[in-house]
PDB file of C-alpha atoms in Angstrom:
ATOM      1  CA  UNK A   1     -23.759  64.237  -8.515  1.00 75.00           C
ATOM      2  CA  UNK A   2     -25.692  61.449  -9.584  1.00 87.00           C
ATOM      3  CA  UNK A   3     -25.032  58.850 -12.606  1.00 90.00           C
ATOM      4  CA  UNK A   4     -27.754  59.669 -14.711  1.00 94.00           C
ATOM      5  CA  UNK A   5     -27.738  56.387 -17.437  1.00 95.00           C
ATOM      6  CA  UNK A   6     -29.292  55.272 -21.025  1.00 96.00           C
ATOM      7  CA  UNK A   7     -31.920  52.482 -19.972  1.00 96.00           C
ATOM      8  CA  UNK A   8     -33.116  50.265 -22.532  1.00 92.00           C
ATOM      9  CA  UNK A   9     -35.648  47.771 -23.608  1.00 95.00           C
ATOM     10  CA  UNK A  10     -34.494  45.560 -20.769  1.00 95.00           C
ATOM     11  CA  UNK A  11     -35.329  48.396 -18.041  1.00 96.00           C
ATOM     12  CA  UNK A  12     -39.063  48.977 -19.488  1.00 97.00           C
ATOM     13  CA  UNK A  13     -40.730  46.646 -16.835  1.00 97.00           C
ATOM     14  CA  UNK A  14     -39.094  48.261 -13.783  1.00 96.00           C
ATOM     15  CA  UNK A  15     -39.750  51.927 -15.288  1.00 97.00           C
ATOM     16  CA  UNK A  16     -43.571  50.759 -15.505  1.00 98.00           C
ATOM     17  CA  UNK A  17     -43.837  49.411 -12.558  1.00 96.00           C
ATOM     18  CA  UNK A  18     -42.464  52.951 -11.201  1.00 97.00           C
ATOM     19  CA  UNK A  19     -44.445  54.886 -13.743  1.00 97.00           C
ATOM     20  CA  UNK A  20     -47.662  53.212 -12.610  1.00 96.00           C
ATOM     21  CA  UNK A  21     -47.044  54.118  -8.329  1.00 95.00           C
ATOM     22  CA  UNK A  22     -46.028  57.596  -8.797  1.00 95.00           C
ATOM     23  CA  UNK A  23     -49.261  58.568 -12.312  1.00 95.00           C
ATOM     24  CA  UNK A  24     -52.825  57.923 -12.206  1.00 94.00           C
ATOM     25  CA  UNK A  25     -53.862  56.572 -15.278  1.00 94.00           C
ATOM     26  CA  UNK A  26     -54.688  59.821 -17.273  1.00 95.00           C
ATOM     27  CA  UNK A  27     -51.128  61.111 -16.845  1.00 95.00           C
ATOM     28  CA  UNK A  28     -49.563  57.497 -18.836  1.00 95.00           C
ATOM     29  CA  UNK A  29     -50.514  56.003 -21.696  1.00 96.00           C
ATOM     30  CA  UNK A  30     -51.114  51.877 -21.029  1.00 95.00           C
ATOM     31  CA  UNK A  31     -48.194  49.878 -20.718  1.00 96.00           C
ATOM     32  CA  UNK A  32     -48.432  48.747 -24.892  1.00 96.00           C
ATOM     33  CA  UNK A  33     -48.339  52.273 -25.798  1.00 94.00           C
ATOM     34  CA  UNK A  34     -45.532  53.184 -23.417  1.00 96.00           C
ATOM     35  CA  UNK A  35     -43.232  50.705 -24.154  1.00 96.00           C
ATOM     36  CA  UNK A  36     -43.729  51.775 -27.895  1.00 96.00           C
ATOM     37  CA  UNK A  37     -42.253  55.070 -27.134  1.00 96.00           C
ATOM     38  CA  UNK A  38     -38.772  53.030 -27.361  1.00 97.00           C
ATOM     39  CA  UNK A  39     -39.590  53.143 -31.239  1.00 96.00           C
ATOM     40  CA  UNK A  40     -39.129  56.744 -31.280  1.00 96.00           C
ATOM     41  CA  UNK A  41     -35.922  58.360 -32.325  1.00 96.00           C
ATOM     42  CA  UNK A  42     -36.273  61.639 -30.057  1.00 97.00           C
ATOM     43  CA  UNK A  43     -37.964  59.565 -26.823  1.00 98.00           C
ATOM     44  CA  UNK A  44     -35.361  58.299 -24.200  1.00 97.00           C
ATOM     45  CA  UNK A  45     -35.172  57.098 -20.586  1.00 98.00           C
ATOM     46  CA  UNK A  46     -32.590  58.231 -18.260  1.00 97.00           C
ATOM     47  CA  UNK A  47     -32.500  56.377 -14.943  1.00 97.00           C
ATOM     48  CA  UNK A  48     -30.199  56.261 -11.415  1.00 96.00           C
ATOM     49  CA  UNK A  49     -29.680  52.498 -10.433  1.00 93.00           C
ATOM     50  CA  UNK A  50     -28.129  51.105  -7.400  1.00 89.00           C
ATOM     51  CA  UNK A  51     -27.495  47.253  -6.521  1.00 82.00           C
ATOM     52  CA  UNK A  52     -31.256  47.113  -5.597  1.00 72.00           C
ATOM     53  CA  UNK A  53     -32.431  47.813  -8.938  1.00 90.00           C
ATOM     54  CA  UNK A  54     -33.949  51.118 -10.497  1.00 95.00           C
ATOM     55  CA  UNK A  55     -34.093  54.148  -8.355  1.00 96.00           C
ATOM     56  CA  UNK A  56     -35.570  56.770 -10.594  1.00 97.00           C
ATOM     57  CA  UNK A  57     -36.079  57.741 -13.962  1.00 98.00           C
ATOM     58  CA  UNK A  58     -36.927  60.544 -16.732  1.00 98.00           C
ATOM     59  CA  UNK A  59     -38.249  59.855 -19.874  1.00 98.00           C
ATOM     60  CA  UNK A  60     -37.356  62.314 -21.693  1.00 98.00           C
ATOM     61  CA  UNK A  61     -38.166  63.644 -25.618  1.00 98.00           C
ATOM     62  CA  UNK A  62     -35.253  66.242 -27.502  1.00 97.00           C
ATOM     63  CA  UNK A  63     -36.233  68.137 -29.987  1.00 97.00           C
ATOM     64  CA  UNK A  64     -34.202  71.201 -31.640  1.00 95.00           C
ATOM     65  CA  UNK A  65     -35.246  73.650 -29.222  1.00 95.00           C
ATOM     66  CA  UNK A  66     -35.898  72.011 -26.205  1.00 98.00           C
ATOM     67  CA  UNK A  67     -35.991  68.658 -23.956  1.00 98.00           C
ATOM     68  CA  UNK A  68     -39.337  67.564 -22.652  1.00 98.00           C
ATOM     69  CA  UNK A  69     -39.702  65.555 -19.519  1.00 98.00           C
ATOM     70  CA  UNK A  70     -42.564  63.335 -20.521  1.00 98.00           C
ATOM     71  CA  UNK A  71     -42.539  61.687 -17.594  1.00 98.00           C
ATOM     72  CA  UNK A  72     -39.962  61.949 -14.139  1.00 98.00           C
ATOM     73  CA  UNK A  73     -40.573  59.515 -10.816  1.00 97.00           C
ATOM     74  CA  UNK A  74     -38.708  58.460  -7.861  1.00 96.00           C
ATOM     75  CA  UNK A  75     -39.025  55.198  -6.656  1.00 94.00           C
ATOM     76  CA  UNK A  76     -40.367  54.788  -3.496  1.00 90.00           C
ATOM     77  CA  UNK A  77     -38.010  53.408  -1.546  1.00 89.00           C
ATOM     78  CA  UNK A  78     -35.600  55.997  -2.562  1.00 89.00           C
ATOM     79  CA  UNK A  79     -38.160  59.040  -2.249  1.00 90.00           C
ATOM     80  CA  UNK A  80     -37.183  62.202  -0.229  1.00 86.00           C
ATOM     81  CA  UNK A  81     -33.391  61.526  -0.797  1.00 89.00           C
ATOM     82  CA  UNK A  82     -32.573  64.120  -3.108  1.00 92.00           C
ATOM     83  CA  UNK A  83     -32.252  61.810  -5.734  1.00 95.00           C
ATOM     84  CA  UNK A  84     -34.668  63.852  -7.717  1.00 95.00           C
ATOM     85  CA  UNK A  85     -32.873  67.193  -7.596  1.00 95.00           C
ATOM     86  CA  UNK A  86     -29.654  65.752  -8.391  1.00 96.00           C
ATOM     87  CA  UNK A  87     -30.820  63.987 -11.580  1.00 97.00           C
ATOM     88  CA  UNK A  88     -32.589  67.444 -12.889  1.00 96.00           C
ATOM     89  CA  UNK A  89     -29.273  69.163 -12.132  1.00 93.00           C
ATOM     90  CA  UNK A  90     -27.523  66.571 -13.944  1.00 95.00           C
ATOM     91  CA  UNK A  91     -30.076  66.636 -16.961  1.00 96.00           C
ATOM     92  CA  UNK A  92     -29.582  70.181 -17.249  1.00 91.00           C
ATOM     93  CA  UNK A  93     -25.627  69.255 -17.533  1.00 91.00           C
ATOM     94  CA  UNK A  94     -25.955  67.162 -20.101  1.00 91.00           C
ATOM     95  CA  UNK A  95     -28.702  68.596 -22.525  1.00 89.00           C
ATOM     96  CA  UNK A  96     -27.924  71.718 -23.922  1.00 81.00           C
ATOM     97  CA  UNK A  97     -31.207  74.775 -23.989  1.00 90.00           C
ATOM     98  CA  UNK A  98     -34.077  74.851 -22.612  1.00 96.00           C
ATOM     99  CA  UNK A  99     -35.805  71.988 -20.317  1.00 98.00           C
ATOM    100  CA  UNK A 100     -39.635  71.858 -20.279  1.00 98.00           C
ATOM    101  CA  UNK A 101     -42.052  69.466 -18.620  1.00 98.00           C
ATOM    102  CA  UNK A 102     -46.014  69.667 -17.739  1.00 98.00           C
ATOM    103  CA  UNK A 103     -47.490  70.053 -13.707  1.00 98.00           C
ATOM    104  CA  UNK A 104     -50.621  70.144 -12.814  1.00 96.00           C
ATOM    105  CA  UNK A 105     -52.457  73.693 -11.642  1.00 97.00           C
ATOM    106  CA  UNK A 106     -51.340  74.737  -8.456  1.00 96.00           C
ATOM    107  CA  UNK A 107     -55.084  73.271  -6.716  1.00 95.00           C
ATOM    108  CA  UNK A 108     -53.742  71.538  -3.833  1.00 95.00           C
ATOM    109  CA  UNK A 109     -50.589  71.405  -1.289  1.00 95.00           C
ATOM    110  CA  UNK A 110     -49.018  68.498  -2.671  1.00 93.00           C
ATOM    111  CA  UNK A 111     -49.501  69.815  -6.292  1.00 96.00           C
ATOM    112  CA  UNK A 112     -47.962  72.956  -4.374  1.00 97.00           C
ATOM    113  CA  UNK A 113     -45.416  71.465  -3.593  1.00 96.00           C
ATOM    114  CA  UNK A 114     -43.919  69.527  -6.587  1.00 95.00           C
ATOM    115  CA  UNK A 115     -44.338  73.219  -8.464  1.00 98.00           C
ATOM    116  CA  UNK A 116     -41.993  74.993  -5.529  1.00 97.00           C
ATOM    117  CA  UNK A 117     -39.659  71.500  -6.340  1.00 97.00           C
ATOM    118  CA  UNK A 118     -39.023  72.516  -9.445  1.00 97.00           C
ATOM    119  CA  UNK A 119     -38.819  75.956  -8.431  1.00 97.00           C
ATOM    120  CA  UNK A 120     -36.121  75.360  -6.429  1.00 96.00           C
ATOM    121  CA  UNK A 121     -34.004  73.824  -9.475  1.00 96.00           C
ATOM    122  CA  UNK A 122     -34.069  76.760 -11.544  1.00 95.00           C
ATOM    123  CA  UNK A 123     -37.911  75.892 -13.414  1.00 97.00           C
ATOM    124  CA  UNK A 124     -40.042  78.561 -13.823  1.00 98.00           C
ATOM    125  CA  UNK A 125     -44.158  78.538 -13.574  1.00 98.00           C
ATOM    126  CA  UNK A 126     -45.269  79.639 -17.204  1.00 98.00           C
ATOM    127  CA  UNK A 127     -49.148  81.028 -16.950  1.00 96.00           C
ATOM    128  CA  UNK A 128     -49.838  80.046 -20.399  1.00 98.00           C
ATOM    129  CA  UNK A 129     -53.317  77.874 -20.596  1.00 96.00           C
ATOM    130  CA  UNK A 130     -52.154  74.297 -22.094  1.00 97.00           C
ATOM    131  CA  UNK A 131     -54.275  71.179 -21.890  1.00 96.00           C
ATOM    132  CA  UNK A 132     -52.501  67.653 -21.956  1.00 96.00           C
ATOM    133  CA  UNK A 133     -54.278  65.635 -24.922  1.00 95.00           C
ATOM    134  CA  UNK A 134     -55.647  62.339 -23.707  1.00 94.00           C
ATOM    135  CA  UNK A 135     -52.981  60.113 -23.370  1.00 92.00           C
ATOM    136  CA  UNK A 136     -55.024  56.831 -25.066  1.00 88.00           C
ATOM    137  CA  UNK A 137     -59.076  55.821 -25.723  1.00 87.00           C
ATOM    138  CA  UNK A 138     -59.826  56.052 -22.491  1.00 90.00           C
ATOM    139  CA  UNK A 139     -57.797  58.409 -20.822  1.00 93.00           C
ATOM    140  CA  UNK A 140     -59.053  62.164 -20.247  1.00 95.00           C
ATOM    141  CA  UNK A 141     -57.387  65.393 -21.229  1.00 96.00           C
ATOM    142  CA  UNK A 142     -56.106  67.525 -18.562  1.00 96.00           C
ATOM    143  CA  UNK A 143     -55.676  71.110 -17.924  1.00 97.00           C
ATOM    144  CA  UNK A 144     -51.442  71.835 -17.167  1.00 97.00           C
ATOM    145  CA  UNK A 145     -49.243  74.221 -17.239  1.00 98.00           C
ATOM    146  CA  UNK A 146     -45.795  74.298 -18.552  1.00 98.00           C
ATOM    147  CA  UNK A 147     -42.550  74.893 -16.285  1.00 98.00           C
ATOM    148  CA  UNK A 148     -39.556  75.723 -18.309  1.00 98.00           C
ATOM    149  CA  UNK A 149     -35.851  76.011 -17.279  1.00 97.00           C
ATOM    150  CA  UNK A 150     -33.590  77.700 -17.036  1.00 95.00           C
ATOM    151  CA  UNK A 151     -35.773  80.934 -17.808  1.00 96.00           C
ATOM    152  CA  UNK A 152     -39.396  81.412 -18.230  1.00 98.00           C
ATOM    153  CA  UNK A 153     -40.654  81.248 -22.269  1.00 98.00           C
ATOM    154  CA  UNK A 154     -42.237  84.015 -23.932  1.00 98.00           C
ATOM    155  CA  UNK A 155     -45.638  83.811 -25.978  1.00 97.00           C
ATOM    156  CA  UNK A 156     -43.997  82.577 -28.766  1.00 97.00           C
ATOM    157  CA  UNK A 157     -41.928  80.282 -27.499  1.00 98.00           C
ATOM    158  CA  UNK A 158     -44.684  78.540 -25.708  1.00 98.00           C
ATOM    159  CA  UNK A 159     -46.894  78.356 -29.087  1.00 97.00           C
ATOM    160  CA  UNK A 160     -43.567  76.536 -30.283  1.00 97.00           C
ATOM    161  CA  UNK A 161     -43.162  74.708 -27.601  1.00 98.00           C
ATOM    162  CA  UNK A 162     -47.060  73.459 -27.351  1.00 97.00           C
ATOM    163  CA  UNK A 163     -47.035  72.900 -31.326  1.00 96.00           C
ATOM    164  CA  UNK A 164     -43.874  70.246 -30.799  1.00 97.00           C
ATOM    165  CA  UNK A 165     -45.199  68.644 -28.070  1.00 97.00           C
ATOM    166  CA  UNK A 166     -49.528  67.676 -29.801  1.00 96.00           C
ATOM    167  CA  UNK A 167     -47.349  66.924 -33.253  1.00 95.00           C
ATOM    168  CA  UNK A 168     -44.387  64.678 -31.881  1.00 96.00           C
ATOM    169  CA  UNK A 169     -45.161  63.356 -28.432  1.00 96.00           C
ATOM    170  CA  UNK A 170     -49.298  63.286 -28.869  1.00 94.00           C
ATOM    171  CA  UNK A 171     -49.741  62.877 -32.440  1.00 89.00           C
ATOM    172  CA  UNK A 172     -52.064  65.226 -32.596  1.00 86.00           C
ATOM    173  CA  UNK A 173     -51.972  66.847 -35.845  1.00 68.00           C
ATOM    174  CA  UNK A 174     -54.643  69.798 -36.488  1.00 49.00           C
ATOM    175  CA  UNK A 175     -55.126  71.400 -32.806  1.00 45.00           C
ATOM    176  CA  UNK A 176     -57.728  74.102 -31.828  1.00 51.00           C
ATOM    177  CA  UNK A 177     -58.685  74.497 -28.236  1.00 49.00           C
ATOM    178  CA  UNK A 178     -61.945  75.922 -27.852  1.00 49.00           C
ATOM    179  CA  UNK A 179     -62.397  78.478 -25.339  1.00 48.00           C
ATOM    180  CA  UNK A 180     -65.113  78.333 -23.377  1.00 47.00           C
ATOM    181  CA  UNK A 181     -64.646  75.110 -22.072  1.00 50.00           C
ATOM    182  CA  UNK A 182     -60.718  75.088 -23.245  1.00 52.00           C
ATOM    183  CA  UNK A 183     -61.280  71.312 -25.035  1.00 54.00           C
ATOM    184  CA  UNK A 184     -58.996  70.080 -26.657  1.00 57.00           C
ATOM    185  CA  UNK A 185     -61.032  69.396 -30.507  1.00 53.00           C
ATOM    186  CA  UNK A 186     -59.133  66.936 -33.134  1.00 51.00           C
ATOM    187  CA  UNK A 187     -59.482  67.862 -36.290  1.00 43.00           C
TER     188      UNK A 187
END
């Protein structure tokens, strides 16, 4: 079991810093519109710390339904511990329902991979077309799919699910996605 602790204003630079090795830039918003997240009652980071510092983090978003992981790295210098499995299993402890984050399509081995991760911690692949809304100006949108513990969701959970996350996390607030090239359009 792993201490999985409320980080605060004072943690933000070291989460960055972490945020920044394990995302390209279209998966974070810029460091400004990060640390503004803090502002937001239903946005939280969880971290594991030893004497060295920060060794991992969530940031996390709980709504009624559901808890979103927004965003969920390992340091590197504590990667391939188990550190990572241990904090999911202890997130799932302490949130009550459902647990739902975004992973990229299944294109690659490593991408692969961090699907079977979750996989093995009780998530399950949900086939359901989503796109991830630009995440600033000059960041691109990105085709995802959602993983959902600890059971798949059906249709119409997902449409709830999707509908939370462009109102409260992207701000998005009239969303069609057209289908032929699946775009996400602001209205």
């Amino acid at each position: 079991m792993v201490c999985l602790e409320k980080l605060d204003r004072s943690d933000f630079e070291e989460v960055y810093r972490i945020m920044e090795q394990s995302f390209p830039a279209d998966e974070r918003r810029k460091k400004e519109g990060q640390q503004k997240l803090l502002d937001e009652e239903k946005y939280e980071l969880l971290g594991v710390r030893n004497e060295g510092g920060l060794l991992a983090f969530l940031a996390v978003w709980e709504f009624a339904e559901f808890v979103f992981i927004e965003h969920f790295a390992v340091s590197e210098k504590a990667r391939n511990s188990g550190i990572g499995g241990k904090m999911l299993e202890e997130l799932a402890r302490q949130k009550a329902g459902k647990v739902v984050l975004e992973v990229e399509l299944p294109e690659d081995s490593l991408k692969k991979r961090r699907i079977g991760f979750y996989e093995r911690h009780g998530f399950t692949f949900n086939e359901y077309p989503y796109i991830q809304p630009p995440m600033g100006e000059d960041r691109h949108e990105i085709p995802l799919r959602i993983m959902s513990a600890p059971e798949p969701l059906s249709e119409d959970e997902f449409q709830s699910v999707r509908t939370e996350l462009y109102e409260s996390v992207y701000h998005l607030s009239l969303i069609h996605i057209s289908e032929p090239t699946r775009r996400v359009v602001i209205s």
